[in-house]
Each structure stands twice: as C-alpha cells, then as structure tokens.
mmCIF file of C-alpha atoms in Angstrom:
data_model
loop_
_atom_site.group_PDB
_atom_site.id
_atom_site.type_symbol
_atom_site.label_atom_id
_atom_site.label_comp_id
_atom_site.label_asym_id
_atom_site.label_seq_id
_atom_site.Cartn_x
_atom_site.Cartn_y
_atom_site.Cartn_z
ATOM 1 C CA MET A 1 -61.017 -10.367 -123.352
ATOM 2 C CA LYS A 2 -59.865 -14.548 -123.140
ATOM 3 C CA LYS A 3 -58.043 -14.394 -119.441
ATOM 4 C CA ASN A 4 -54.616 -16.175 -119.521
ATOM 5 C CA ILE A 5 -53.572 -19.151 -116.764
ATOM 6 C CA ALA A 6 -50.422 -20.722 -115.771
ATOM 7 C CA ILE A 7 -51.642 -25.055 -114.961
ATOM 8 C CA LEU A 8 -48.166 -25.833 -112.616
ATOM 9 C CA GLY A 9 -48.059 -30.226 -112.369
ATOM 10 C CA SER A 10 -50.323 -29.696 -115.527
ATOM 11 C CA THR A 11 -49.837 -33.845 -115.587
ATOM 12 C CA GLY A 12 -51.388 -35.028 -112.467
ATOM 13 C CA SER A 13 -55.403 -35.435 -111.893
ATOM 14 C CA ILE A 14 -55.256 -31.513 -110.963
ATOM 15 C CA GLY A 15 -54.162 -30.566 -114.178
ATOM 16 C CA GLU A 16 -56.039 -32.669 -116.177
ATOM 17 C CA CYS A 17 -59.357 -32.084 -114.630
ATOM 18 C CA LEU A 18 -58.547 -27.369 -115.293
ATOM 19 C CA LEU A 19 -57.492 -29.180 -118.910
ATOM 20 C CA LYS A 20 -61.234 -30.669 -119.183
ATOM 21 C CA ILE A 21 -62.532 -27.460 -117.755
ATOM 22 C CA VAL A 22 -60.664 -25.170 -120.713
ATOM 23 C CA LYS A 23 -61.321 -27.313 -123.130
ATOM 24 C CA SER A 24 -65.434 -26.823 -122.681
ATOM 25 C CA ASP A 25 -64.803 -22.967 -122.610
ATOM 26 C CA LEU A 26 -61.653 -22.392 -125.027
ATOM 27 C CA LYS A 27 -62.786 -18.742 -125.933
ATOM 28 C CA SER A 28 -62.187 -17.796 -122.519
ATOM 29 C CA PHE A 29 -58.694 -18.823 -121.583
ATOM 30 C CA ASN A 30 -55.503 -18.574 -123.383
ATOM 31 C CA ILE A 31 -52.893 -20.774 -121.287
ATOM 32 C CA VAL A 32 -49.669 -19.332 -120.958
ATOM 33 C CA LEU A 33 -47.527 -22.000 -119.413
ATOM 34 C CA LEU A 34 -47.864 -25.594 -118.408
ATOM 35 C CA SER A 35 -45.294 -27.818 -116.301
ATOM 36 C CA ALA A 36 -44.302 -31.352 -115.568
ATOM 37 C CA ASN A 37 -42.089 -33.093 -113.598
ATOM 38 C CA LYS A 38 -40.809 -36.339 -116.131
ATOM 39 C CA ASN A 39 -43.618 -37.474 -118.007
ATOM 40 C CA TYR A 40 -43.223 -34.413 -121.207
ATOM 41 C CA LYS A 41 -44.907 -36.619 -123.521
ATOM 42 C CA LYS A 42 -47.937 -35.775 -121.914
ATOM 43 C CA LEU A 43 -47.040 -32.249 -121.459
ATOM 44 C CA PHE A 44 -45.938 -32.190 -125.069
ATOM 45 C CA VAL A 45 -49.440 -33.524 -126.152
ATOM 46 C CA GLN A 46 -51.237 -31.113 -123.740
ATOM 47 C CA ALA A 47 -48.806 -27.405 -125.140
ATOM 48 C CA LYS A 48 -50.011 -28.652 -128.496
ATOM 49 C CA LYS A 49 -53.444 -29.852 -128.116
ATOM 50 C CA PHE A 50 -53.620 -25.906 -126.096
ATOM 51 C CA LYS A 51 -51.397 -24.056 -128.184
ATOM 52 C CA VAL A 52 -49.042 -23.956 -125.574
ATOM 53 C CA LYS A 53 -45.620 -21.760 -126.554
ATOM 54 C CA ASN A 54 -43.897 -22.121 -122.713
ATOM 55 C CA VAL A 55 -43.369 -25.157 -121.072
ATOM 56 C CA ILE A 56 -41.826 -25.778 -118.113
ATOM 57 C CA LEU A 57 -39.798 -29.679 -117.054
ATOM 58 C CA THR A 58 -38.304 -29.545 -113.572
ATOM 59 C CA ASP A 59 -36.304 -32.796 -113.311
ATOM 60 C CA LYS A 60 -33.078 -32.196 -115.540
ATOM 61 C CA LYS A 61 -32.698 -35.262 -116.831
ATOM 62 C CA THR A 62 -35.663 -35.442 -118.746
ATOM 63 C CA PHE A 63 -35.062 -31.544 -119.321
ATOM 64 C CA GLU A 64 -31.508 -32.146 -120.824
ATOM 65 C CA TYR A 65 -33.382 -35.455 -123.254
ATOM 66 C CA VAL A 66 -35.254 -32.929 -124.633
ATOM 67 C CA ILE A 67 -33.674 -30.716 -125.518
ATOM 68 C CA SER A 68 -31.958 -33.355 -127.432
ATOM 69 C CA ASN A 69 -34.721 -34.799 -129.663
ATOM 70 C CA HIS A 70 -37.104 -32.170 -129.270
ATOM 71 C CA LYS A 71 -38.244 -30.618 -132.752
ATOM 72 C CA ASN A 72 -41.124 -28.687 -132.538
ATOM 73 C CA ASN A 73 -39.522 -24.771 -131.992
ATOM 74 C CA ARG A 74 -43.093 -23.371 -131.616
ATOM 75 C CA ILE A 75 -42.744 -24.486 -127.807
ATOM 76 C CA ARG A 76 -39.769 -23.075 -125.049
ATOM 77 C CA ILE A 77 -39.119 -25.896 -122.945
ATOM 78 C CA TYR A 78 -37.021 -23.905 -119.418
ATOM 79 C CA ASN A 79 -35.736 -26.739 -116.878
ATOM 80 C CA ASP A 80 -37.171 -24.020 -113.559
ATOM 81 C CA PHE A 81 -39.127 -21.400 -112.746
ATOM 82 C CA ASN A 82 -36.689 -19.262 -113.286
ATOM 83 C CA HIS A 83 -36.983 -18.090 -116.213
ATOM 84 C CA LEU A 84 -40.457 -16.546 -114.824
ATOM 85 C CA ASP A 85 -39.719 -13.095 -116.779
ATOM 86 C CA LYS A 86 -39.204 -14.645 -120.343
ATOM 87 C CA ILE A 87 -42.615 -15.578 -120.022
ATOM 88 C CA ILE A 88 -45.114 -13.871 -117.774
ATOM 89 C CA LYS A 89 -45.117 -10.116 -119.727
ATOM 90 C CA ASN A 90 -48.125 -8.945 -117.222
ATOM 91 C CA LYS A 91 -49.648 -10.120 -114.908
ATOM 92 C CA ILE A 92 -51.612 -13.280 -115.205
ATOM 93 C CA ASP A 93 -55.457 -13.925 -114.453
ATOM 94 C CA TYR A 94 -54.829 -17.430 -112.880
ATOM 95 C CA THR A 95 -52.364 -19.147 -111.632
ATOM 96 C CA MET A 96 -52.909 -23.587 -110.547
ATOM 97 C CA ASN A 97 -50.461 -25.292 -108.981
ATOM 98 C CA SER A 98 -50.625 -28.891 -108.068
ATOM 99 C CA ILE A 99 -46.879 -30.086 -107.830
ATOM 100 C CA VAL A 100 -46.938 -32.560 -105.755
ATOM 101 C CA GLY A 101 -45.127 -31.871 -102.907
ATOM 102 C CA LEU A 102 -42.810 -30.001 -101.044
ATOM 103 C CA ASP A 103 -41.188 -29.665 -104.993
ATOM 104 C CA GLY A 104 -44.241 -26.744 -104.992
ATOM 105 C CA LEU A 105 -43.660 -24.698 -102.940
ATOM 106 C CA ASP A 106 -40.374 -22.896 -105.101
ATOM 107 C CA PRO A 107 -42.738 -22.728 -107.595
ATOM 108 C CA THR A 108 -45.481 -21.466 -105.401
ATOM 109 C CA LEU A 109 -43.574 -18.871 -104.513
ATOM 110 C CA LYS A 110 -41.733 -17.775 -107.670
ATOM 111 C CA ILE A 111 -45.579 -17.218 -109.532
ATOM 112 C CA ILE A 112 -47.598 -15.182 -107.009
ATOM 113 C CA LYS A 113 -45.823 -11.994 -108.647
ATOM 114 C CA TYR A 114 -47.257 -12.852 -111.486
ATOM 115 C CA SER A 115 -50.485 -13.412 -111.225
ATOM 116 C CA LYS A 116 -53.391 -11.813 -109.520
ATOM 117 C CA THR A 117 -54.732 -15.101 -108.002
ATOM 118 C CA ILE A 118 -52.977 -18.525 -107.445
ATOM 119 C CA ALA A 119 -54.844 -22.092 -105.834
ATOM 120 C CA ILE A 120 -53.275 -23.988 -105.035
ATOM 121 C CA ALA A 121 -54.206 -28.002 -104.855
ATOM 122 C CA ASN A 122 -50.831 -28.758 -102.974
ATOM 123 C CA LYS A 123 -51.050 -29.060 -99.284
ATOM 124 C CA GLU A 124 -47.446 -29.671 -98.091
ATOM 125 C CA THR A 125 -45.997 -26.424 -99.651
ATOM 126 C CA ILE A 126 -49.087 -24.397 -97.367
ATOM 127 C CA ILE A 127 -48.680 -26.751 -94.105
ATOM 128 C CA CYS A 128 -44.904 -26.019 -94.195
ATOM 129 C CA GLY A 129 -44.088 -22.560 -96.311
ATOM 130 C CA TRP A 130 -47.314 -21.026 -95.348
ATOM 131 C CA ASN A 131 -45.846 -17.774 -93.809
ATOM 132 C CA LEU A 132 -43.318 -18.252 -97.087
ATOM 133 C CA ILE A 133 -46.560 -17.615 -99.728
ATOM 134 C CA LYS A 134 -48.667 -15.185 -97.322
ATOM 135 C CA LYS A 135 -45.932 -12.424 -97.273
ATOM 136 C CA ASN A 136 -45.740 -12.664 -100.558
ATOM 137 C CA LEU A 137 -49.345 -12.722 -101.526
ATOM 138 C CA ASP A 138 -49.444 -9.713 -99.235
ATOM 139 C CA LYS A 139 -46.415 -8.103 -101.735
ATOM 140 C CA TYR A 140 -47.653 -8.588 -104.834
ATOM 141 C CA ARG A 141 -51.923 -8.138 -103.546
ATOM 142 C CA SER A 142 -52.632 -11.859 -104.932
ATOM 143 C CA ARG A 143 -55.625 -13.678 -103.489
ATOM 144 C CA PHE A 144 -55.179 -17.223 -103.257
ATOM 145 C CA ILE A 145 -58.328 -20.102 -103.345
ATOM 146 C CA PRO A 146 -57.891 -23.000 -101.548
ATOM 147 C CA VAL A 147 -58.628 -26.297 -104.376
ATOM 148 C CA ASP A 148 -58.666 -28.954 -101.539
ATOM 149 C CA SER A 149 -62.412 -30.000 -101.165
ATOM 150 C CA GLU A 150 -63.015 -28.951 -97.492
ATOM 151 C CA HIS A 151 -60.461 -25.891 -97.452
ATOM 152 C CA PHE A 152 -62.621 -24.222 -100.181
ATOM 153 C CA SER A 153 -66.045 -25.761 -98.773
ATOM 154 C CA ILE A 154 -65.432 -22.568 -95.771
ATOM 155 C CA TRP A 155 -63.312 -20.317 -97.750
ATOM 156 C CA SER A 156 -66.623 -20.379 -100.395
ATOM 157 C CA VAL A 157 -68.918 -20.138 -97.252
ATOM 158 C CA ILE A 158 -66.872 -17.240 -95.325
ATOM 159 C CA ASN A 159 -65.159 -15.649 -98.652
ATOM 160 C CA LEU A 160 -61.797 -15.423 -96.295
ATOM 161 C CA LYS A 161 -63.626 -13.298 -93.757
ATOM 162 C CA LYS A 162 -60.705 -11.455 -91.495
ATOM 163 C CA ASN A 163 -62.287 -11.592 -88.542
ATOM 164 C CA PHE A 164 -63.370 -14.763 -86.901
ATOM 165 C CA ASN A 165 -65.269 -14.399 -83.907
ATOM 166 C CA ASP A 166 -68.963 -15.647 -85.260
ATOM 167 C CA ILE A 167 -67.219 -18.789 -86.120
ATOM 168 C CA GLU A 168 -67.451 -20.991 -82.833
ATOM 169 C CA LYS A 169 -66.542 -24.823 -85.101
ATOM 170 C CA ILE A 170 -64.955 -25.401 -87.688
ATOM 171 C CA TYR A 171 -65.286 -29.696 -88.856
ATOM 172 C CA LEU A 172 -63.336 -30.749 -91.338
ATOM 173 C CA THR A 173 -65.204 -34.977 -92.768
ATOM 174 C CA ALA A 174 -63.538 -37.388 -93.302
ATOM 175 C CA SER A 175 -64.739 -40.527 -95.139
ATOM 176 C CA GLY A 176 -62.925 -43.256 -92.824
ATOM 177 C CA GLY A 177 -61.499 -44.639 -95.134
ATOM 178 C CA PRO A 178 -61.157 -48.594 -95.855
ATOM 179 C CA PHE A 179 -60.805 -49.178 -92.042
ATOM 180 C CA SER A 180 -62.826 -46.832 -89.970
ATOM 181 C CA ASN A 181 -64.230 -49.690 -88.445
ATOM 182 C CA ARG A 182 -61.302 -51.163 -87.203
ATOM 183 C CA LYS A 183 -59.031 -51.067 -83.979
ATOM 184 C CA PHE A 184 -55.174 -50.176 -84.847
ATOM 185 C CA ASN A 185 -53.845 -53.089 -83.053
ATOM 186 C CA SER A 186 -55.355 -55.403 -85.779
ATOM 187 C CA LEU A 187 -53.731 -53.471 -88.597
ATOM 188 C CA LYS A 188 -50.395 -55.152 -88.675
ATOM 189 C CA ASN A 189 -51.168 -57.671 -91.162
ATOM 190 C CA ILE A 190 -52.675 -54.978 -93.777
ATOM 191 C CA LYS A 191 -51.947 -55.348 -97.345
ATOM 192 C CA ILE A 192 -50.442 -52.224 -99.801
ATOM 193 C CA SER A 193 -53.522 -53.495 -101.807
ATOM 194 C CA GLN A 194 -55.873 -53.349 -99.353
ATOM 195 C CA ALA A 195 -55.242 -49.662 -97.935
ATOM 196 C CA LEU A 196 -55.478 -48.297 -101.860
ATOM 197 C CA ASN A 197 -59.069 -50.054 -101.600
ATOM 198 C CA HIS A 198 -60.785 -46.532 -100.770
ATOM 199 C CA PRO A 199 -64.442 -46.085 -100.341
ATOM 200 C CA THR A 200 -64.995 -43.303 -101.819
ATOM 201 C CA TRP A 201 -62.386 -41.296 -103.442
ATOM 202 C CA LYS A 202 -60.170 -42.403 -106.407
ATOM 203 C CA MET A 203 -56.777 -40.799 -106.211
ATOM 204 C CA GLY A 204 -52.933 -40.912 -106.200
ATOM 205 C CA LYS A 205 -51.716 -44.150 -104.090
ATOM 206 C CA LYS A 206 -49.397 -41.456 -101.191
ATOM 207 C CA ILE A 207 -52.545 -39.125 -100.308
ATOM 208 C CA THR A 208 -54.369 -41.783 -100.407
ATOM 209 C CA ILE A 209 -52.605 -43.950 -97.792
ATOM 210 C CA ASP A 210 -52.661 -40.922 -96.079
ATOM 211 C CA SER A 211 -56.400 -41.145 -95.782
ATOM 212 C CA ALA A 212 -56.384 -44.275 -94.537
ATOM 213 C CA THR A 213 -53.829 -43.487 -91.611
ATOM 214 C CA LEU A 214 -56.064 -40.377 -90.506
ATOM 215 C CA ILE A 215 -53.566 -37.906 -91.346
ATOM 216 C CA ASN A 216 -54.442 -36.655 -94.268
ATOM 217 C CA LYS A 217 -57.297 -35.362 -92.205
ATOM 218 C CA VAL A 218 -54.512 -33.768 -89.386
ATOM 219 C CA PHE A 219 -51.746 -31.979 -91.986
ATOM 220 C CA GLU A 220 -55.925 -30.930 -93.825
ATOM 221 C CA ILE A 221 -56.321 -29.092 -89.720
ATOM 222 C CA ILE A 222 -53.199 -27.439 -90.051
ATOM 223 C CA GLU A 223 -54.277 -25.872 -93.367
ATOM 224 C CA ALA A 224 -57.199 -24.786 -92.155
ATOM 225 C CA LYS A 225 -54.992 -23.557 -89.035
ATOM 226 C CA LYS A 226 -53.005 -21.241 -91.485
ATOM 227 C CA ILE A 227 -55.128 -20.675 -94.492
ATOM 228 C CA PHE A 228 -57.906 -18.537 -91.965
ATOM 229 C CA ASN A 229 -56.204 -17.612 -89.285
ATOM 230 C CA ILE A 230 -57.910 -19.607 -86.664
ATOM 231 C CA ASN A 231 -56.902 -21.918 -83.663
ATOM 232 C CA LEU A 232 -56.582 -24.961 -83.369
ATOM 233 C CA ASN A 233 -59.482 -24.878 -80.691
ATOM 234 C CA THR A 234 -61.600 -23.806 -83.502
ATOM 235 C CA LEU A 235 -60.930 -26.918 -85.856
ATOM 236 C CA GLY A 236 -62.254 -30.174 -85.581
ATOM 237 C CA ILE A 237 -62.543 -34.352 -87.896
ATOM 238 C CA LEU A 238 -65.963 -35.859 -88.201
ATOM 239 C CA ILE A 239 -66.202 -39.352 -89.705
ATOM 240 C CA HIS A 240 -68.898 -38.955 -92.853
ATOM 241 C CA PRO A 241 -68.006 -42.166 -95.091
ATOM 242 C CA SER A 242 -70.007 -41.163 -97.568
ATOM 243 C CA SER A 243 -68.128 -37.827 -98.840
ATOM 244 C CA TYR A 244 -70.827 -36.417 -99.686
ATOM 245 C CA VAL A 245 -70.373 -32.984 -96.696
ATOM 246 C CA HIS A 246 -67.073 -31.265 -96.517
ATOM 247 C CA ALA A 247 -67.582 -28.877 -94.193
ATOM 248 C CA LEU A 248 -69.724 -27.626 -91.146
ATOM 249 C CA ILE A 249 -69.639 -24.553 -90.468
ATOM 250 C CA LYS A 250 -70.972 -23.296 -86.971
ATOM 251 C CA PHE A 251 -71.455 -20.015 -86.078
ATOM 252 C CA LYS A 252 -71.736 -18.725 -82.516
ATOM 253 C CA ASN A 253 -75.914 -17.192 -83.895
ATOM 254 C CA GLY A 254 -77.001 -20.704 -83.486
ATOM 255 C CA LEU A 255 -76.480 -21.662 -86.950
ATOM 256 C CA ILE A 256 -74.781 -23.902 -88.544
ATOM 257 C CA ASN A 257 -73.751 -24.242 -93.038
ATOM 258 C CA ILE A 258 -73.306 -27.216 -94.027
ATOM 259 C CA VAL A 259 -71.118 -27.435 -97.172
ATOM 260 C CA ALA A 260 -71.934 -30.451 -99.133
ATOM 261 C CA HIS A 261 -70.817 -32.004 -102.883
ATOM 262 C CA GLU A 262 -70.748 -35.380 -105.178
ATOM 263 C CA THR A 263 -66.725 -36.624 -105.065
ATOM 264 C CA SER A 264 -65.474 -34.545 -107.341
ATOM 265 C CA MET A 265 -62.152 -32.570 -107.269
ATOM 266 C CA THR A 266 -64.055 -30.989 -111.044
ATOM 267 C CA ILE A 267 -66.271 -28.944 -107.973
ATOM 268 C CA PRO A 268 -64.061 -26.384 -106.434
ATOM 269 C CA ILE A 269 -61.962 -26.433 -109.175
ATOM 270 C CA PHE A 270 -63.859 -25.234 -111.382
ATOM 271 C CA ASN A 271 -65.074 -22.444 -108.663
ATOM 272 C CA SER A 272 -61.569 -21.569 -108.498
ATOM 273 C CA LEU A 273 -61.150 -20.541 -112.268
ATOM 274 C CA TYR A 274 -64.350 -19.288 -112.606
ATOM 275 C CA TRP A 275 -64.590 -17.868 -108.848
ATOM 276 C CA GLN A 276 -67.365 -14.489 -109.330
ATOM 277 C CA THR A 277 -68.354 -14.337 -112.490
ATOM 278 C CA GLU A 278 -71.619 -16.199 -113.802
ATOM 279 C CA LYS A 279 -70.289 -19.008 -115.823
ATOM 280 C CA PHE A 280 -71.932 -22.369 -114.101
ATOM 281 C CA LEU A 281 -71.316 -26.482 -113.407
ATOM 282 C CA LYS A 282 -73.848 -28.845 -114.573
ATOM 283 C CA THR A 283 -73.720 -31.271 -112.161
ATOM 284 C CA ASN A 284 -76.311 -34.357 -110.767
ATOM 285 C CA SER A 285 -79.884 -33.772 -107.985
ATOM 286 C CA ILE A 286 -79.328 -33.384 -104.623
ATOM 287 C CA ASN A 287 -78.773 -36.879 -103.727
ATOM 288 C CA LEU A 288 -81.477 -37.030 -100.618
ATOM 289 C CA SER A 289 -80.360 -40.919 -99.750
ATOM 290 C CA LYS A 290 -77.144 -39.401 -98.627
ATOM 291 C CA LEU A 291 -78.704 -36.458 -96.925
ATOM 292 C CA ASN A 292 -80.694 -38.461 -95.046
ATOM 293 C CA TYR A 293 -77.886 -40.698 -94.560
ATOM 294 C CA LEU A 294 -75.387 -38.009 -93.150
ATOM 295 C CA ASN A 295 -73.739 -41.147 -90.730
ATOM 296 C CA VAL A 296 -71.620 -38.676 -88.700
ATOM 297 C CA SER A 297 -69.517 -39.241 -85.645
ATOM 298 C CA TYR A 298 -66.092 -38.254 -84.340
ATOM 299 C CA PRO A 299 -63.240 -40.588 -85.155
ATOM 300 C CA LYS A 300 -62.429 -43.222 -82.703
ATOM 301 C CA LYS A 301 -58.715 -42.784 -80.770
ATOM 302 C CA LEU A 302 -58.668 -46.485 -81.030
ATOM 303 C CA ASN A 303 -59.048 -46.936 -84.491
ATOM 304 C CA PHE A 304 -56.883 -43.772 -85.909
ATOM 305 C CA PRO A 305 -54.532 -42.582 -83.039
ATOM 306 C CA LEU A 306 -52.356 -40.318 -85.764
ATOM 307 C CA VAL A 307 -55.702 -37.784 -84.514
ATOM 308 C CA ASN A 308 -53.219 -37.322 -81.032
ATOM 309 C CA LEU A 309 -51.593 -35.247 -83.364
ATOM 310 C CA ILE A 310 -53.368 -32.324 -83.443
ATOM 311 C CA LYS A 311 -52.574 -31.779 -80.575
ATOM 312 C CA ALA A 312 -48.867 -31.686 -80.741
ATOM 313 C CA ILE A 313 -49.018 -28.918 -83.942
ATOM 314 C CA PRO A 314 -47.417 -25.632 -82.565
ATOM 315 C CA LYS A 315 -49.713 -22.888 -81.787
ATOM 316 C CA LYS A 316 -46.910 -20.377 -84.231
ATOM 317 C CA ASP A 317 -45.651 -21.218 -87.216
ATOM 318 C CA SER A 318 -42.746 -23.614 -87.240
ATOM 319 C CA LEU A 319 -40.060 -26.364 -88.569
ATOM 320 C CA PHE A 320 -42.323 -28.691 -86.726
ATOM 321 C CA GLU A 321 -44.442 -29.130 -89.373
ATOM 322 C CA THR A 322 -42.471 -30.185 -92.031
ATOM 323 C CA VAL A 323 -40.585 -32.778 -89.579
ATOM 324 C CA LEU A 324 -44.079 -34.202 -89.767
ATOM 325 C CA VAL A 325 -45.207 -34.095 -93.746
ATOM 326 C CA SER A 326 -41.479 -35.503 -94.430
ATOM 327 C CA ALA A 327 -41.819 -38.195 -91.890
ATOM 328 C CA ASN A 328 -45.030 -38.996 -93.753
ATOM 329 C CA ASP A 329 -44.164 -38.703 -96.767
ATOM 330 C CA TYR A 330 -41.097 -41.151 -96.667
ATOM 331 C CA LEU A 331 -42.857 -43.667 -94.518
ATOM 332 C CA VAL A 332 -45.645 -44.160 -96.858
ATOM 333 C CA ASN A 333 -43.150 -44.427 -99.820
ATOM 334 C CA LEU A 334 -41.019 -47.189 -97.863
ATOM 335 C CA PHE A 335 -44.685 -49.623 -96.822
ATOM 336 C CA LEU A 336 -45.670 -48.700 -100.926
ATOM 337 C CA ASP A 337 -41.773 -50.259 -101.662
ATOM 338 C CA LYS A 338 -43.211 -53.792 -98.647
ATOM 339 C CA LYS A 339 -40.246 -52.368 -96.934
ATOM 340 C CA ILE A 340 -42.259 -51.192 -93.684
ATOM 341 C CA TYR A 341 -46.097 -52.572 -92.220
ATOM 342 C CA TYR A 342 -48.358 -50.705 -92.624
ATOM 343 C CA ILE A 343 -48.881 -50.188 -88.619
ATOM 344 C CA ASP A 344 -45.565 -49.451 -89.078
ATOM 345 C CA ILE A 345 -47.032 -45.836 -90.221
ATOM 346 C CA ILE A 346 -48.910 -45.023 -87.815
ATOM 347 C CA LYS A 347 -46.913 -46.276 -84.801
ATOM 348 C CA ILE A 348 -42.632 -44.330 -86.611
ATOM 349 C CA LEU A 349 -44.520 -41.196 -86.622
ATOM 350 C CA LEU A 350 -46.332 -41.137 -82.846
ATOM 351 C CA LYS A 351 -43.044 -42.047 -81.750
ATOM 352 C CA ILE A 352 -40.532 -39.110 -82.879
ATOM 353 C CA CYS A 353 -43.635 -36.682 -82.483
ATOM 354 C CA LYS A 354 -41.980 -37.062 -78.969
ATOM 355 C CA MET A 355 -38.719 -36.762 -79.679
ATOM 356 C CA LYS A 356 -36.413 -34.180 -78.921
ATOM 357 C CA LYS A 357 -34.226 -34.280 -81.679
ATOM 358 C CA PHE A 358 -37.514 -32.962 -83.121
ATOM 359 C CA THR A 359 -39.950 -31.081 -80.546
ATOM 360 C CA ILE A 360 -37.203 -28.796 -81.199
ATOM 361 C CA TYR A 361 -38.370 -27.369 -84.489
ATOM 362 C CA LYS A 362 -41.310 -26.166 -82.572
ATOM 363 C CA LYS A 363 -39.969 -23.711 -81.185
ATOM 364 C CA ILE A 364 -38.329 -22.506 -85.040
ATOM 365 C CA ALA A 365 -40.117 -20.131 -87.418
ATOM 366 C CA PRO A 366 -39.161 -21.372 -91.032
ATOM 367 C CA ASN A 367 -38.014 -17.814 -92.955
ATOM 368 C CA THR A 368 -36.328 -19.498 -96.263
ATOM 369 C CA ILE A 369 -36.780 -22.813 -98.356
ATOM 370 C CA LEU A 370 -33.262 -24.010 -97.057
ATOM 371 C CA GLU A 371 -34.949 -24.270 -93.667
ATOM 372 C CA ILE A 372 -37.347 -26.031 -94.421
ATOM 373 C CA ILE A 373 -35.953 -29.311 -97.423
ATOM 374 C CA ASP A 374 -32.348 -28.831 -95.219
ATOM 375 C CA THR A 375 -35.171 -30.226 -92.394
ATOM 376 C CA ARG A 376 -36.657 -33.265 -94.739
ATOM 377 C CA ASN A 377 -33.680 -34.781 -95.479
ATOM 378 C CA TYR A 378 -32.408 -34.057 -91.117
ATOM 379 C CA THR A 379 -35.933 -35.688 -91.356
ATOM 380 C CA ILE A 380 -35.759 -37.774 -93.920
ATOM 381 C CA ASN A 381 -32.225 -38.892 -92.369
ATOM 382 C CA GLU A 382 -32.790 -39.428 -88.603
ATOM 383 C CA ILE A 383 -35.831 -42.455 -89.264
ATOM 384 C CA LYS A 384 -33.082 -44.568 -92.089
ATOM 385 C CA LYS A 385 -31.021 -44.030 -88.622
ATOM 386 C CA LEU A 386 -34.448 -45.253 -86.250
ATOM 387 C CA LEU A 387 -35.227 -48.150 -89.118
ATOM 388 C CA GLN A 388 -31.466 -49.157 -88.817
ATOM 389 C CA ASN A 389 -31.093 -49.497 -84.769
ATOM 390 C CA SER A 390 -34.463 -51.481 -85.147
#
C-alpha cells in the first residue's frame, strides 16, 4: 500500500532532494500536496511529473496570476494552508516542511493535525515556535523527526529518549566555514564571494553566510535544546573542517557515540522518510582518510565571537529567540545587498542582544504566531532606526 506524503517548499533544495528519493521508489509513495512561494513553473513541472492533484502557492500575486492563466483543471491550486481539510481527508503518513524562514511556522502548525509524521528542515520554525509545535504534536499524536544533519544524527542515536540523565555532553560539529583561521578583527573588508565560499557544503546564500559567522551553529544549539528538552550546558560546539562527523554524544558510562556521514542531505532526508522500515540507502564506503584525520577542536571566540550568544539564551522558550533570528536574517540580507560590511552582521548582533529593549523578551513566552511575527517586525524596525542613527 502506498504511503501518502506532502512536501512543503518542494521547489527548494530539500524538496528537490526528497522528490529524487521518491522518484526512485514510485511504487511506495503517493504525493497528495506540494507547495511553493513564487516558483510556480517548477511547482507545476513537479506536480505533472508526480501526478499531484493539489498545490499551494503562498505568494498572493503569483497565485492570482496563475489562477488567471492556468488551464490545467487536473491540478487544484490554493493560496494558503487554510484549506487542508479539502486536500487531506485522512491523516497522511509523512510531511516534509522545508519552507524557508518563519514563513514555515504557520504551515507547520496547521499540517501537524493531518500528519502521522512530520519532518522539519526549517530551523527558524523550531527556534521561534517550538512550544507551539510541541503542543500540536502532543495534541494530534504526530511524530516529529528533525532533518538538520546534526539533529538527525543525535535523534537517530537516542531516538527521542525522554530521559537524558545518562547523557553527559552532546557536541554539534561545524566546519568553521571559510574564515575559521582568521580573527574577527581581520574580517572588515570581506567580499560576498569570499563569505559564500564554503569549504564543504553547497547551500543557499543565507545559510552559507550563517555558517561563516557560526550563528548557524548557535541556532542549532538552540534547536537541540528545544527538540531534546535538555540544558544548554549539556550542549557544545566543535570545529571539524571536513564535516564528516555531525555529532558526538558522550554518555555518563564513558561511551562516546560519533555519528558520521558524507556531506549530503540525502542521508537524513532518506532516513526520515523510511524510518523504521527495511529500506536502505546505497552510499560510498567509509572514508578512512577523513576518519584518520578528524581534526576536531573547540571554536576560538576571537575568531567566532557570536558563540558568546549561547550564554544569552534563556532557559525557557521565549520571544528573545525570535529577536535573534529576525535580526540575523535582516542583517545577512543587508550584507548580501552590499549595504553593510560582513563584520557588521556580527557587531550589530552582539550589540542588540545586550540592549534592554530586546533583552526584556527573554521573559516573554510566545503564545501565538502573531506575537512571533510582531516581535520580528519590531526587531527589524528597531535595527533600521539603529542603522539610520549610526
């Protein structure tokens, strides 16, 4: 019997990777829903190829254009996720959410109700709205699988154990990006092309910049704290230039689990789709040269000052995480638009995380999506004022 699945953000790299996996095993899957923001051409190619009857285009102008010009009556087109009851009659087996940024939070909360398993490859959604997501997961008895390579590595070892008393430390690894051996003060005149020259992963521009500043790893620490419900002191970062090892888990009995795999998102995506089945992925042999030279070290704070932000994260879920994510997103976009220097991303983030107007959010838990969106908008407006007055 075929499994029914949905892919949110199907035109991005994660969505395309999942579709490639599905293509190799069409007898096992039926795609009931695909979604995109503006890329309707690729979305319709995907829908036609995989015989998908329902698509969602979230950009209003794109949706209106397509509705006026689209002639294929076999595909039903929607503009948002408020019509899931029309699309999904019975709980589907698997949903992948790979929508970029906070735009992925509302769809996540809405589709959990209709999903037996939801895999999330969107860190902003988890960082800013995990308490809302967890509430819906519990309410609708849906299973959650993290797809970030580091978090999937941890999850695959401990498989969502609720008792973490036997774990002493969990380390997430980072390649260090292109500036691993350069001190913060030497980065003023960094060009966009230099910051995008990641040594091991091929990713989008935004996440590549985040990897260079190491804020991406700070975000992943926050993710791990929320997903696994563990203390920040249990989590750490290690620099590992080859990116072969994704996580190290040290148990109190002295054992250390090292989870390693190739720098390919196919592995966590494939395993999230086929979890608890006997379907296996053919991969390359163990890379002994990388294992023999793991070259692991602690990040130098003179090189990566944003690591200090981990200390600023409150113990309980708060809107401060939304402040941090929103500020970083906005500053990275300014850098990519050549409006600020690379080093300004780091300086401004460190500055705003100490300002009272932002630190007060550490005491406020997000209760609705609207509160999260309002916090994002406020943060961006305040940074605009800050830059205008500097």
